[in-house]
mmCIF file of N, CA and C in Angstrom:
data_model
loop_
_atom_site.group_PDB
_atom_site.id
_atom_site.type_symbol
_atom_site.label_atom_id
_atom_site.label_comp_id
_atom_site.label_asym_id
_atom_site.label_seq_id
_atom_site.Cartn_x
_atom_site.Cartn_y
_atom_site.Cartn_z
ATOM 1 N N MET A 1 0.962 -1.168 -0.144
ATOM 2 C CA MET A 1 0.031 -0.078 -0.092
ATOM 3 C C MET A 1 0.996 1.307 -0.033
ATOM 4 N N SER A 2 0.323 2.218 -0.832
ATOM 5 C CA SER A 2 1.180 3.605 -0.844
ATOM 6 C C SER A 2 1.273 4.211 0.370
ATOM 7 N N LEU A 3 2.071 5.268 0.342
ATOM 8 C CA LEU A 3 2.247 5.867 1.485
ATOM 9 C C LEU A 3 0.962 6.973 1.277
ATOM 10 N N PHE A 4 0.793 7.518 0.073
ATOM 11 C CA PHE A 4 -0.151 8.444 -0.042
ATOM 12 C C PHE A 4 -1.461 7.799 0.026
ATOM 13 N N LYS A 5 -1.786 6.601 0.140
ATOM 14 C CA LYS A 5 -3.275 5.932 0.442
ATOM 15 C C LYS A 5 -3.218 5.871 1.798
ATOM 16 N N ASN A 6 -2.138 5.608 2.510
ATOM 17 C CA ASN A 6 -2.091 5.254 3.969
ATOM 18 C C ASN A 6 -2.701 6.737 4.560
ATOM 19 N N LEU A 7 -2.018 8.003 4.208
ATOM 20 C CA LEU A 7 -2.147 9.235 4.707
ATOM 21 C C LEU A 7 -3.617 9.884 4.296
ATOM 22 N N PHE A 8 -3.890 9.531 2.889
ATOM 23 C CA PHE A 8 -5.078 10.221 2.539
ATOM 24 C C PHE A 8 -6.207 9.196 2.113
ATOM 25 N N GLY A 9 -5.995 7.956 2.193
ATOM 26 C CA GLY A 9 -6.941 7.222 2.229
ATOM 27 C C GLY A 9 -8.467 7.324 2.820
ATOM 28 N N LYS A 10 -9.623 6.305 2.707
ATOM 29 C CA LYS A 10 -10.765 6.349 2.983
ATOM 30 C C LYS A 10 -10.564 6.514 4.727
ATOM 31 N N SER A 11 -11.206 7.345 5.127
ATOM 32 C CA SER A 11 -11.371 7.671 6.880
ATOM 33 C C SER A 11 -12.728 6.914 7.422
ATOM 34 N N GLN A 12 -13.658 6.949 6.551
ATOM 35 C CA GLN A 12 -14.991 6.863 7.027
ATOM 36 C C GLN A 12 -15.724 5.630 6.078
ATOM 37 N N PRO A 13 -16.841 4.586 6.868
ATOM 38 C CA PRO A 13 -17.177 3.877 6.084
ATOM 39 C C PRO A 13 -18.241 4.693 5.052
ATOM 40 N N PRO A 14 -18.488 3.736 3.885
ATOM 41 C CA PRO A 14 -19.117 4.554 2.514
ATOM 42 C C PRO A 14 -20.591 4.374 3.038
ATOM 43 N N GLU A 15 -21.533 5.197 2.475
ATOM 44 C CA GLU A 15 -22.842 5.358 2.910
ATOM 45 C C GLU A 15 -23.641 4.011 2.638
ATOM 46 N N GLN A 16 -23.249 3.270 1.407
ATOM 47 C CA GLN A 16 -23.873 2.052 0.867
ATOM 48 C C GLN A 16 -23.250 0.799 1.822
ATOM 49 N N GLU A 17 -23.767 0.046 2.024
ATOM 50 C CA GLU A 17 -23.642 -1.226 2.878
ATOM 51 C C GLU A 17 -22.643 -2.262 1.956
ATOM 52 N N LEU A 18 -21.550 -2.717 2.372
ATOM 53 C CA LEU A 18 -20.898 -3.556 1.834
ATOM 54 C C LEU A 18 -21.165 -5.069 2.117
ATOM 55 N N GLY A 19 -21.058 -5.779 1.369
ATOM 56 C CA GLY A 19 -21.058 -7.108 1.458
ATOM 57 C C GLY A 19 -19.932 -7.869 2.473
ATOM 58 N N ARG A 20 -20.257 -8.622 3.304
ATOM 59 C CA ARG A 20 -19.328 -9.204 4.175
ATOM 60 C C ARG A 20 -18.048 -9.786 3.551
ATOM 61 N N ASN A 21 -18.011 -10.530 2.277
ATOM 62 C CA ASN A 21 -16.946 -10.896 1.645
ATOM 63 C C ASN A 21 -15.976 -9.897 0.849
ATOM 64 N N GLU A 22 -16.588 -8.679 0.601
ATOM 65 C CA GLU A 22 -16.054 -7.659 -0.238
ATOM 66 C C GLU A 22 -14.852 -7.084 0.533
ATOM 67 N N LYS A 23 -13.790 -6.425 -0.285
ATOM 68 C CA LYS A 23 -12.716 -6.017 0.415
ATOM 69 C C LYS A 23 -13.374 -4.768 1.427
ATOM 70 N N CYS A 24 -12.396 -4.510 2.619
ATOM 71 C CA CYS A 24 -13.118 -3.530 3.597
ATOM 72 C C CYS A 24 -12.774 -2.074 2.802
ATOM 73 N N TRP A 25 -13.524 -1.231 3.401
ATOM 74 C CA TRP A 25 -13.455 0.022 2.736
ATOM 75 C C TRP A 25 -12.370 0.953 3.309
ATOM 76 N N CYS A 26 -11.646 0.235 4.166
ATOM 77 C CA CYS A 26 -10.458 1.003 4.916
ATOM 78 C C CYS A 26 -9.132 1.162 4.042
ATOM 79 N N GLY A 27 -9.389 0.182 3.131
ATOM 80 C CA GLY A 27 -8.076 -0.258 2.118
ATOM 81 C C GLY A 27 -7.026 -1.272 2.710
ATOM 82 N N SER A 28 -7.335 -1.949 3.790
ATOM 83 C CA SER A 28 -6.335 -2.817 4.288
ATOM 84 C C SER A 28 -6.502 -4.197 3.561
ATOM 85 N N ASP A 29 -6.957 -4.317 2.503
ATOM 86 C CA ASP A 29 -7.097 -5.518 1.614
ATOM 87 C C ASP A 29 -7.448 -6.672 2.317
ATOM 88 N N LYS A 30 -7.927 -6.469 3.615
ATOM 89 C CA LYS A 30 -8.910 -7.894 4.126
ATOM 90 C C LYS A 30 -10.343 -7.640 3.966
ATOM 91 N N LYS A 31 -10.976 -8.957 4.147
ATOM 92 C CA LYS A 31 -12.381 -8.792 3.832
ATOM 93 C C LYS A 31 -13.219 -7.795 4.967
ATOM 94 N N TYR A 32 -14.137 -7.639 4.599
ATOM 95 C CA TYR A 32 -14.894 -6.333 5.427
ATOM 96 C C TYR A 32 -15.251 -7.325 6.545
ATOM 97 N N LYS A 33 -15.609 -8.538 6.804
ATOM 98 C CA LYS A 33 -16.176 -9.354 7.874
ATOM 99 C C LYS A 33 -14.899 -9.499 9.055
ATOM 100 N N HIS A 34 -13.686 -9.330 8.184
ATOM 101 C CA HIS A 34 -12.498 -9.388 9.125
ATOM 102 C C HIS A 34 -11.913 -8.369 9.609
ATOM 103 N N CYS A 35 -12.373 -7.257 9.120
ATOM 104 C CA CYS A 35 -11.800 -5.954 9.430
ATOM 105 C C CYS A 35 -12.814 -5.059 10.253
ATOM 106 N N HIS A 36 -13.660 -4.261 9.728
ATOM 107 C CA HIS A 36 -14.436 -3.314 10.289
ATOM 108 C C HIS A 36 -15.810 -3.697 10.692
ATOM 109 N N PHE A 37 -16.339 -4.804 10.026
ATOM 110 C CA PHE A 37 -17.634 -5.083 10.042
ATOM 111 C C PHE A 37 -18.516 -5.127 11.352
ATOM 112 N N GLU A 38 -17.651 -5.594 12.580
ATOM 113 C CA GLU A 38 -18.338 -5.496 13.630
ATOM 114 C C GLU A 38 -18.211 -4.191 14.496
ATOM 115 N N LYS A 39 -17.397 -3.355 13.995
ATOM 116 C CA LYS A 39 -17.293 -2.046 14.530
ATOM 117 C C LYS A 39 -18.430 -1.099 13.886
ATOM 118 N N ASP A 40 -18.332 -1.272 12.648
ATOM 119 C CA ASP A 40 -19.383 -0.604 11.816
ATOM 120 C C ASP A 40 -20.934 -1.006 12.318
ATOM 121 N N GLN A 41 -21.153 -2.234 12.536
ATOM 122 C CA GLN A 41 -22.390 -2.991 13.137
ATOM 123 C C GLN A 41 -22.678 -2.128 14.443
ATOM 124 N N LYS A 42 -21.788 -2.238 15.288
ATOM 125 C CA LYS A 42 -21.922 -1.523 16.589
ATOM 126 C C LYS A 42 -22.444 0.098 16.516
ATOM 127 N N ARG A 43 -21.710 0.688 15.475
ATOM 128 C CA ARG A 43 -21.737 2.180 15.393
ATOM 129 C C ARG A 43 -23.174 2.325 15.034
ATOM 130 N N LEU A 44 -23.589 1.531 13.758
ATOM 131 C CA LEU A 44 -25.041 1.913 13.198
ATOM 132 C C LEU A 44 -26.029 1.492 14.334
ATOM 133 N N ALA A 45 -25.692 0.225 15.205
ATOM 134 C CA ALA A 45 -26.786 0.121 16.172
ATOM 135 C C ALA A 45 -26.858 1.288 17.238
ATOM 136 N N ALA A 46 -25.753 1.941 17.544
ATOM 137 C CA ALA A 46 -25.731 3.111 18.549
ATOM 138 C C ALA A 46 -26.709 4.268 17.611
ATOM 139 N N ILE A 47 -26.447 4.475 16.408
ATOM 140 C CA ILE A 47 -27.166 5.630 15.743
ATOM 141 C C ILE A 47 -28.616 5.389 15.693
ATOM 142 N N ARG A 48 -28.836 4.016 15.429
ATOM 143 C CA ARG A 48 -30.490 3.915 15.393
ATOM 144 C C ARG A 48 -30.782 3.814 16.747
ATOM 145 N N ALA A 49 -30.364 3.473 17.924
ATOM 146 C CA ALA A 49 -30.771 3.516 19.218
ATOM 147 C C ALA A 49 -30.860 5.003 19.377
ATOM 148 N N SER A 50 -30.147 5.749 19.238
ATOM 149 C CA SER A 50 -30.218 7.330 19.524
ATOM 150 C C SER A 50 -31.452 8.021 18.888
ATOM 151 N N GLN A 51 -31.679 7.413 17.591
ATOM 152 C CA GLN A 51 -32.678 8.150 16.646
ATOM 153 C C GLN A 51 -33.874 7.533 17.277
ATOM 154 N N CYS A 52 -34.051 6.454 17.644
ATOM 155 C CA CYS A 52 -35.270 6.151 18.643
ATOM 156 C C CYS A 52 -35.674 6.741 19.766
ATOM 157 N N THR A 53 -34.757 6.974 20.725
ATOM 158 C CA THR A 53 -34.728 7.792 21.932
ATOM 159 C C THR A 53 -35.426 9.196 21.795
ATOM 160 N N SER A 54 -34.484 9.759 20.643
ATOM 161 C CA SER A 54 -34.853 11.112 20.527
ATOM 162 C C SER A 54 -36.305 11.446 19.494
ATOM 163 N N ARG A 55 -36.824 10.390 19.170
ATOM 164 C CA ARG A 55 -38.069 10.731 18.571
ATOM 165 C C ARG A 55 -39.090 10.489 19.884
ATOM 166 N N GLY A 56 -38.963 9.801 20.841
ATOM 167 C CA GLY A 56 -39.915 9.574 21.955
ATOM 168 C C GLY A 56 -40.617 10.489 22.593
#
């Protein structure tokens, strides 16, 4: 991986959902399920929970 990509690569998940077996959005060349999948799922669950409580 190039230095430029390390410094200026993607820093946040894409808006669309990735398949578990696709390459991770971070550029690590790992499958998404072995890299950021769990972290992204926890982040999305927290966002959804906060949206539900703010509507109440």
